[in-house]
Coordinates of N, CA and C in Angstrom, one line a residue:
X364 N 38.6 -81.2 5.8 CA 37.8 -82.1 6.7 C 36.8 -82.8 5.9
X365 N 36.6 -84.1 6.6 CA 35.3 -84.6 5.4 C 34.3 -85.3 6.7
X366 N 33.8 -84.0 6.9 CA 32.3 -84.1 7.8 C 30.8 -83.6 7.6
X367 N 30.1 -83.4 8.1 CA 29.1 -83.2 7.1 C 29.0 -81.3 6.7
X368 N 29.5 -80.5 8.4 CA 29.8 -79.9 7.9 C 30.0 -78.3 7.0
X369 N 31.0 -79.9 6.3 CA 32.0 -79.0 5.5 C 31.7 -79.6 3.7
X370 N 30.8 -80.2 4.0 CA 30.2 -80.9 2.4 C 30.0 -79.7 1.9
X371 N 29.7 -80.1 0.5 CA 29.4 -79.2 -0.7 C 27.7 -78.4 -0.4
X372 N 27.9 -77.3 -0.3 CA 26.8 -76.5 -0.2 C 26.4 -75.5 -1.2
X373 N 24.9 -75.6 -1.7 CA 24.8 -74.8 -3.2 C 23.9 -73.7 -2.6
X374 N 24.5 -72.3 -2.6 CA 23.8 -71.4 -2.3 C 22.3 -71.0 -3.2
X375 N 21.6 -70.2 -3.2 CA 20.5 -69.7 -3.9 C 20.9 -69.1 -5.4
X376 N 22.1 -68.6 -5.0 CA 22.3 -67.7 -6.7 C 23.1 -68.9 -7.4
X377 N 23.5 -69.8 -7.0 CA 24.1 -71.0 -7.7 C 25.2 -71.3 -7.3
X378 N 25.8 -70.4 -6.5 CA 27.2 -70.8 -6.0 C 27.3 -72.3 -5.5
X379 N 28.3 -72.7 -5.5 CA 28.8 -74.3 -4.6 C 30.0 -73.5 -3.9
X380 N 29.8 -73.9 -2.4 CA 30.7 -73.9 -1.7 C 31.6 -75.2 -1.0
X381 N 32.2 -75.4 -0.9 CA 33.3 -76.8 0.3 C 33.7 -75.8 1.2
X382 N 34.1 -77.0 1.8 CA 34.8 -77.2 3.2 C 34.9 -75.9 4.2
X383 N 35.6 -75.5 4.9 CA 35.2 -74.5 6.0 C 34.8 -73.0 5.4
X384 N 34.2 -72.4 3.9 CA 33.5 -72.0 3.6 C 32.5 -72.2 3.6
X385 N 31.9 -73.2 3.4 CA 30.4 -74.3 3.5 C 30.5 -74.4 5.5
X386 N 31.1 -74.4 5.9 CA 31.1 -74.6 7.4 C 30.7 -73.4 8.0
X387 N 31.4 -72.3 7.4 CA 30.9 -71.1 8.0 C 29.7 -71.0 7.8
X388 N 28.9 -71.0 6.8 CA 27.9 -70.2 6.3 C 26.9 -71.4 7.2
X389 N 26.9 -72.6 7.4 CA 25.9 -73.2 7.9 C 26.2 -73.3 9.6
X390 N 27.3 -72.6 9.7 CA 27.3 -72.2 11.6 C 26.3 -70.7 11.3
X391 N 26.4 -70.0 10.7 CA 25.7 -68.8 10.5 C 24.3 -68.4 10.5
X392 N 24.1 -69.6 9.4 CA 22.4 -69.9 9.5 C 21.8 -70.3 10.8
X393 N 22.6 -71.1 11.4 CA 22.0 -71.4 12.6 C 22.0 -70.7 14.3
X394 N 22.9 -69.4 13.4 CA 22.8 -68.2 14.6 C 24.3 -68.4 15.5
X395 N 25.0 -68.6 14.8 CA 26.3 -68.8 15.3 C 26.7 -70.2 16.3
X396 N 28.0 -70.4 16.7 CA 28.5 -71.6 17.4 C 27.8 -71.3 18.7
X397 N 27.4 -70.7 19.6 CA 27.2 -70.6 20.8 C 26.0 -70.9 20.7
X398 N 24.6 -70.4 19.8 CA 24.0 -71.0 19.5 C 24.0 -72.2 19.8
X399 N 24.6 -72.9 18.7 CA 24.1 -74.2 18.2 C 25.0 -75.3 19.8
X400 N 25.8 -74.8 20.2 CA 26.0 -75.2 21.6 C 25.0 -75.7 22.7
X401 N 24.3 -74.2 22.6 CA 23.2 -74.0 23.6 C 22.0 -74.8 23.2
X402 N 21.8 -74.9 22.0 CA 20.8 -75.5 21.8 C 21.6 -77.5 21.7
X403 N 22.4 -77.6 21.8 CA 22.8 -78.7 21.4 C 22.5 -79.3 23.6
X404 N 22.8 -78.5 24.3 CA 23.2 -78.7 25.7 C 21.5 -78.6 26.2
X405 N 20.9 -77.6 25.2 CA 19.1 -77.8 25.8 C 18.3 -79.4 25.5
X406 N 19.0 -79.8 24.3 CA 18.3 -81.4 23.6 C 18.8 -82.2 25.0
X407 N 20.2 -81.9 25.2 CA 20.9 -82.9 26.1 C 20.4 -83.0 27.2
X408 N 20.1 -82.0 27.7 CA 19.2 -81.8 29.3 C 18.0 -82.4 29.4
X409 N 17.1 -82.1 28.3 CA 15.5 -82.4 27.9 C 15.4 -83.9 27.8
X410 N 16.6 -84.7 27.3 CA 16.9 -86.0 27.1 C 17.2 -86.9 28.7
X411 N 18.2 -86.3 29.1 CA 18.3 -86.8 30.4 C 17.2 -86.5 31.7
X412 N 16.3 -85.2 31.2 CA 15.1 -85.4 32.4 C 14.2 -86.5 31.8
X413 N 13.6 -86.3 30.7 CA 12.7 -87.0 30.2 C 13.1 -88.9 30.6
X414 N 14.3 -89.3 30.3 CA 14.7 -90.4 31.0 C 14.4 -90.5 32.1
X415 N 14.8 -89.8 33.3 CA 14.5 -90.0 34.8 C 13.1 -90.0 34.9
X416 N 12.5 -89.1 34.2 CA 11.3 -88.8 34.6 C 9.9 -89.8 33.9
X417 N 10.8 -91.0 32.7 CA 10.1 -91.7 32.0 C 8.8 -91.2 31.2
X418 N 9.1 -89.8 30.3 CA 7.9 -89.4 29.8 C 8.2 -89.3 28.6
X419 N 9.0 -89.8 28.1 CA 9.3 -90.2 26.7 C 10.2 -91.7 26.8
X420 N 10.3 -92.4 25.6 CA 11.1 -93.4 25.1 C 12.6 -93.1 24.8
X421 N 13.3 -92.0 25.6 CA 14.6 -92.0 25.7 C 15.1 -93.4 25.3
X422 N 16.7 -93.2 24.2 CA 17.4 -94.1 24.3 C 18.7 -93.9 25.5
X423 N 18.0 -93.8 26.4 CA 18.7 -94.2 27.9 C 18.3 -95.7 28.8
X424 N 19.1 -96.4 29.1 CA 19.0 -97.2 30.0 C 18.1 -96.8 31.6
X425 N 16.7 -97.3 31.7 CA 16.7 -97.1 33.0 C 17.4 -98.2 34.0
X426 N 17.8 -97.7 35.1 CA 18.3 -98.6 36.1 C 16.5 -99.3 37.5
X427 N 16.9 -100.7 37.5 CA 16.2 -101.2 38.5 C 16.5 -100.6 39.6
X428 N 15.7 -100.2 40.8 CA 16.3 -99.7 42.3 C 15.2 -101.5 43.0
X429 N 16.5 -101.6 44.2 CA 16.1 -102.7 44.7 C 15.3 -102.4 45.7
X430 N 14.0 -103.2 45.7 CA 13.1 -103.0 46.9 C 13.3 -103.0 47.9

């Protein structure tokens, strides 16, 4: 695969790793897939209130409501 990834990853003791070696170890650091799900679905939520709610500069479209 050529995504990010699965790029070349240089561990501490000097190893280089690729592709779904390098993929595992940085699903791992980040506390596994379910994790990085959850936290991926927490940004997504926080994003679409903050739109509705206009308390950030979301790159969401607000819609006009007609008077």
């Amino acid at each position: 695969m050529k995504d990010s990834w699965c790029k070349k990853l240089c561990l501490e003791d000097g190893r280089e790793l690729y592709g779904g070696a390098a993929r595992n170890v940085r699903i791992a650091r980040a506390g596994g897939m379910e994790n990085i799900i959850r936290a991926a679905v927490k940004y997504a939520l926080e994003m679409a209130d903050a739109a509705v709610e206009g308390k950030r500069k979301a790159k969401v479209s607000r819609f006009r409501t007609a008077a």
